[in-house]
Structures are given as C-alpha cells and as structure tokens.
Amino acid sequence: MAGDLYHGPMDEIPHPPVPVETAVTELSLAIGQLMRRLRAEVNPGELTWSQLTTLARLERVGAMTTADLARSEHVKPQSMGTTLADLEQEGLVQRRPHPTDGRQVLFELTAEGIEARRQRNIAKREWLLAATAKLDPSEQQSLISAAALIKRLAES
C-alpha cells in the first residue's frame, strides 16, 4: 500500500502487550468454542455432556458405583443415576454386582459403549487433523506451542 510505512510480513509488526484479563477471556471463549465444535463434529448420537464425560471416565477408570461417579463428576448422585439410566437404556453401560458390597452395583462400559468411545475418538482425531492441515506451517507451530502452554495451565 502506497501510504504505509511498513511493507513486510504481518507477523513482524510488534504487537502491544495484551492485558492478562483479555487473554484469559479470549482463551476461555476459544476453548469453549473448540469444545462445542468437537462435540458437534463427533457426537452424532447427540449424547449430553454428562453422558459423554461419564463414558470417558468409565473408559479411563473402569467400573464405578453411582456415588463414585457422581463425586468424580461433581454432580449429585440422583443426577448421575439419571445419566446412567439413560446410558444403560442406550446399551452403552451395564450393571454388575459389587464384588465386596452386595448393596451396591458397579457400572461399566458395554462392548457397544467401548466401540462408541473408540469411534468418537477416531472422529475427533480426524476432524482435528483435517482442521489443522488447513493452517499454514507457522500457525501449526503456534498451535503446538499453545497446546503445551494450555497443558501446563491445566496441570497447575
């Protein structure tokens, strides 16, 4: 442009520092938007967020009681009971007797639940790969750096 003093690449222009509050707001919004997009892309069965996180926890941890699941997901046992009943009706979880306490039951993934989790993970990875492939190499490198920082924040 004729009147501009600078004609180099945009990433060489010094940027003023961003206030931490603005960065936190933008990060929170971006992560929320990405999570919603991932759910939309890989959740064809329209499972609720509670159902998805319950399936993920059962896959990671193994069989659990309703109370243990409720505590780990920070919900009331009644809410977890409803979530588990819906998942059981869909054939994604099943009950089995507790090995030491006859009054309790454990919930675990069924073969269908395991396959649903596997398919969801494949779909999520494929969507992320395709979306990332559309970025230029410097953006991909920035994304890798950002991922490391986000992981560090999550672990703090």
GROMACS .gro file of C-alpha atoms in nm:
model
  156
    1MET     CA    1   0.000   0.000   0.000
    2ALA     CA    2   0.142   0.335  -0.106
    3GLY     CA    3   0.085   0.531   0.216
    4ASP     CA    4   0.200   0.264   0.459
    5LEU     CA    5   0.542   0.285   0.617
    6TYR     CA    6   0.573  -0.091   0.667
    7HIS     CA    7   0.558  -0.345   0.384
    8GLY     CA    8   0.691  -0.668   0.549
    9PRO     CA    9   0.500  -0.971   0.674
   10MET     CA   10   0.229  -0.902   0.931
   11ASP     CA   11   0.389  -1.121   1.198
   12GLU     CA   12   0.691  -0.891   1.210
   13ILE     CA   13   0.485  -0.591   1.329
   14PRO     CA   14   0.538  -0.552   1.703
   15HIS     CA   15   0.215  -0.603   1.894
   16PRO     CA   16   0.136  -0.419   2.215
   17PRO     CA   17   0.109  -0.647   2.518
   18VAL     CA   18  -0.237  -0.792   2.575
   19PRO     CA   19  -0.380  -0.743   2.925
   20VAL     CA   20  -0.395  -1.073   3.117
   21GLU     CA   21  -0.769  -1.030   3.171
   22THR     CA   22  -0.824  -1.006   2.796
   23ALA     CA   23  -0.604  -1.310   2.732
   24VAL     CA   24  -0.794  -1.514   2.991
   25THR     CA   25  -1.130  -1.415   2.842
   26GLU     CA   26  -1.016  -1.495   2.488
   27LEU     CA   27  -0.864  -1.828   2.592
   28SER     CA   28  -1.179  -1.929   2.777
   29LEU     CA   29  -1.401  -1.837   2.483
   30ALA     CA   30  -1.174  -2.014   2.232
   31ILE     CA   31  -1.157  -2.336   2.436
   32GLY     CA   32  -1.535  -2.335   2.484
   33GLN     CA   33  -1.592  -2.278   2.112
   34LEU     CA   34  -1.349  -2.557   2.020
   35MET     CA   35  -1.516  -2.798   2.263
   36ARG     CA   36  -1.861  -2.718   2.123
   37ARG     CA   37  -1.732  -2.767   1.768
   38LEU     CA   38  -1.572  -3.101   1.859
   39ARG     CA   39  -1.895  -3.219   2.022
   40ALA     CA   40  -2.092  -3.117   1.715
   41GLU     CA   41  -1.849  -3.293   1.481
   42VAL     CA   42  -1.810  -3.617   1.674
   43ASN     CA   43  -2.136  -3.664   1.862
   44PRO     CA   44  -2.380  -3.796   1.603
   45GLY     CA   45  -2.581  -3.978   1.870
   46GLU     CA   46  -2.642  -3.645   2.044
   47LEU     CA   47  -2.529  -3.764   2.385
   48THR     CA   48  -2.533  -3.499   2.656
   49TRP     CA   49  -2.214  -3.357   2.803
   50SER     CA   50  -2.279  -3.552   3.125
   51GLN     CA   51  -2.322  -3.875   2.931
   52LEU     CA   52  -2.005  -3.816   2.732
   53THR     CA   53  -1.794  -3.738   3.038
   54THR     CA   54  -1.938  -4.037   3.225
   55LEU     CA   55  -1.848  -4.270   2.938
   56ALA     CA   56  -1.499  -4.120   2.922
   57ARG     CA   57  -1.446  -4.167   3.296
   58LEU     CA   58  -1.566  -4.527   3.285
   59GLU     CA   59  -1.329  -4.591   2.997
   60ARG     CA   60  -1.035  -4.436   3.187
   61VAL     CA   61  -1.105  -4.569   3.537
   62GLY     CA   62  -1.312  -4.881   3.483
   63ALA     CA   63  -1.625  -4.992   3.668
   64MET     CA   64  -1.755  -4.750   3.931
   65THR     CA   65  -2.053  -4.706   4.160
   66THR     CA   66  -2.309  -4.433   4.102
   67ALA     CA   67  -2.181  -4.248   4.411
   68ASP     CA   68  -1.817  -4.267   4.300
   69LEU     CA   69  -1.909  -4.142   3.953
   70ALA     CA   70  -2.116  -3.859   4.100
   71ARG     CA   71  -1.826  -3.749   4.321
   72SER     CA   72  -1.574  -3.766   4.040
   73GLU     CA   73  -1.801  -3.568   3.804
   74HIS     CA   74  -1.909  -3.320   4.076
   75VAL     CA   75  -2.280  -3.390   4.040
   76LYS     CA   76  -2.549  -3.518   4.275
   77PRO     CA   77  -2.597  -3.895   4.294
   78GLN     CA   78  -2.955  -3.854   4.168
   79SER     CA   79  -2.830  -3.672   3.856
   80MET     CA   80  -2.569  -3.941   3.795
   81GLY     CA   81  -2.837  -4.206   3.840
   82THR     CA   82  -3.041  -4.045   3.563
   83THR     CA   83  -2.735  -4.022   3.339
   84LEU     CA   84  -2.650  -4.388   3.398
   85ALA     CA   85  -3.011  -4.498   3.340
   86ASP     CA   86  -3.010  -4.320   3.003
   87LEU     CA   87  -2.674  -4.474   2.908
   88GLU     CA   88  -2.796  -4.816   3.018
   89GLN     CA   89  -3.110  -4.778   2.806
   90GLU     CA   90  -2.888  -4.692   2.507
   91GLY     CA   91  -2.687  -5.009   2.573
   92LEU     CA   92  -2.364  -4.818   2.641
   93VAL     CA   93  -2.323  -4.920   3.007
   94GLN     CA   94  -2.426  -5.220   3.210
   95ARG     CA   95  -2.459  -5.306   3.576
   96ARG     CA   96  -2.271  -5.576   3.758
   97PRO     CA   97  -2.266  -5.672   4.126
   98HIS     CA   98  -2.014  -5.501   4.352
   99PRO     CA   99  -1.754  -5.764   4.450
  100THR     CA  100  -1.748  -5.676   4.822
  101ASP     CA  101  -2.073  -5.490   4.894
  102GLY     CA  102  -2.391  -5.668   4.793
  103ARG     CA  103  -2.594  -5.348   4.839
  104GLN     CA  104  -2.409  -5.167   4.558
  105VAL     CA  105  -2.371  -5.215   4.186
  106LEU     CA  106  -2.092  -5.116   3.955
  107PHE     CA  107  -2.143  -4.961   3.614
  108GLU     CA  108  -1.910  -5.042   3.329
  109LEU     CA  109  -1.897  -4.986   2.956
  110THR     CA  110  -2.057  -5.248   2.734
  111ALA     CA  111  -1.890  -5.361   2.412
  112GLU     CA  112  -2.117  -5.109   2.238
  113GLY     CA  113  -2.004  -4.837   2.479
  114ILE     CA  114  -1.638  -4.918   2.416
  115GLU     CA  115  -1.696  -4.906   2.041
  116ALA     CA  116  -1.887  -4.576   2.068
  117ARG     CA  117  -1.592  -4.425   2.259
  118ARG     CA  118  -1.347  -4.563   2.003
  119GLN     CA  119  -1.547  -4.422   1.711
  120ARG     CA  120  -1.579  -4.085   1.885
  121ASN     CA  121  -1.204  -4.068   1.947
  122ILE     CA  122  -1.132  -4.154   1.582
  123ALA     CA  123  -1.380  -3.890   1.459
  124LYS     CA  124  -1.234  -3.626   1.692
  125ARG     CA  125  -0.879  -3.701   1.580
  126GLU     CA  126  -0.977  -3.699   1.211
  127TRP     CA  127  -1.160  -3.368   1.243
  128LEU     CA  128  -0.869  -3.209   1.431
  129LEU     CA  129  -0.620  -3.340   1.175
  130ALA     CA  130  -0.825  -3.202   0.886
  131ALA     CA  131  -0.875  -2.866   1.055
  132THR     CA  132  -0.508  -2.839   1.150
  133ALA     CA  133  -0.399  -2.932   0.797
  134LYS     CA  134  -0.577  -2.618   0.672
  135LEU     CA  135  -0.345  -2.399   0.881
  136ASP     CA  136  -0.017  -2.277   0.738
  137PRO     CA  137   0.305  -2.422   0.888
  138SER     CA  138   0.369  -2.124   1.116
  139GLU     CA  139   0.013  -2.145   1.251
  140GLN     CA  140   0.057  -2.518   1.308
  141GLN     CA  141   0.375  -2.444   1.505
  142SER     CA  142   0.193  -2.178   1.707
  143LEU     CA  143  -0.081  -2.431   1.781
  144ILE     CA  144   0.176  -2.684   1.907
  145SER     CA  145   0.328  -2.418   2.134
  146ALA     CA  146  -0.016  -2.312   2.257
  147ALA     CA  147  -0.108  -2.675   2.330
  148ALA     CA  148   0.196  -2.711   2.553
  149LEU     CA  149   0.103  -2.394   2.742
  150ILE     CA  150  -0.260  -2.499   2.779
  151LYS     CA  151  -0.148  -2.836   2.913
  152ARG     CA  152   0.078  -2.661   3.162
  153LEU     CA  153  -0.213  -2.441   3.275
  154ALA     CA  154  -0.437  -2.746   3.314
  155GLU     CA  155  -0.177  -2.924   3.526
  156SER     CA  156  -0.112  -2.628   3.758
   0.00000   0.00000   0.00000
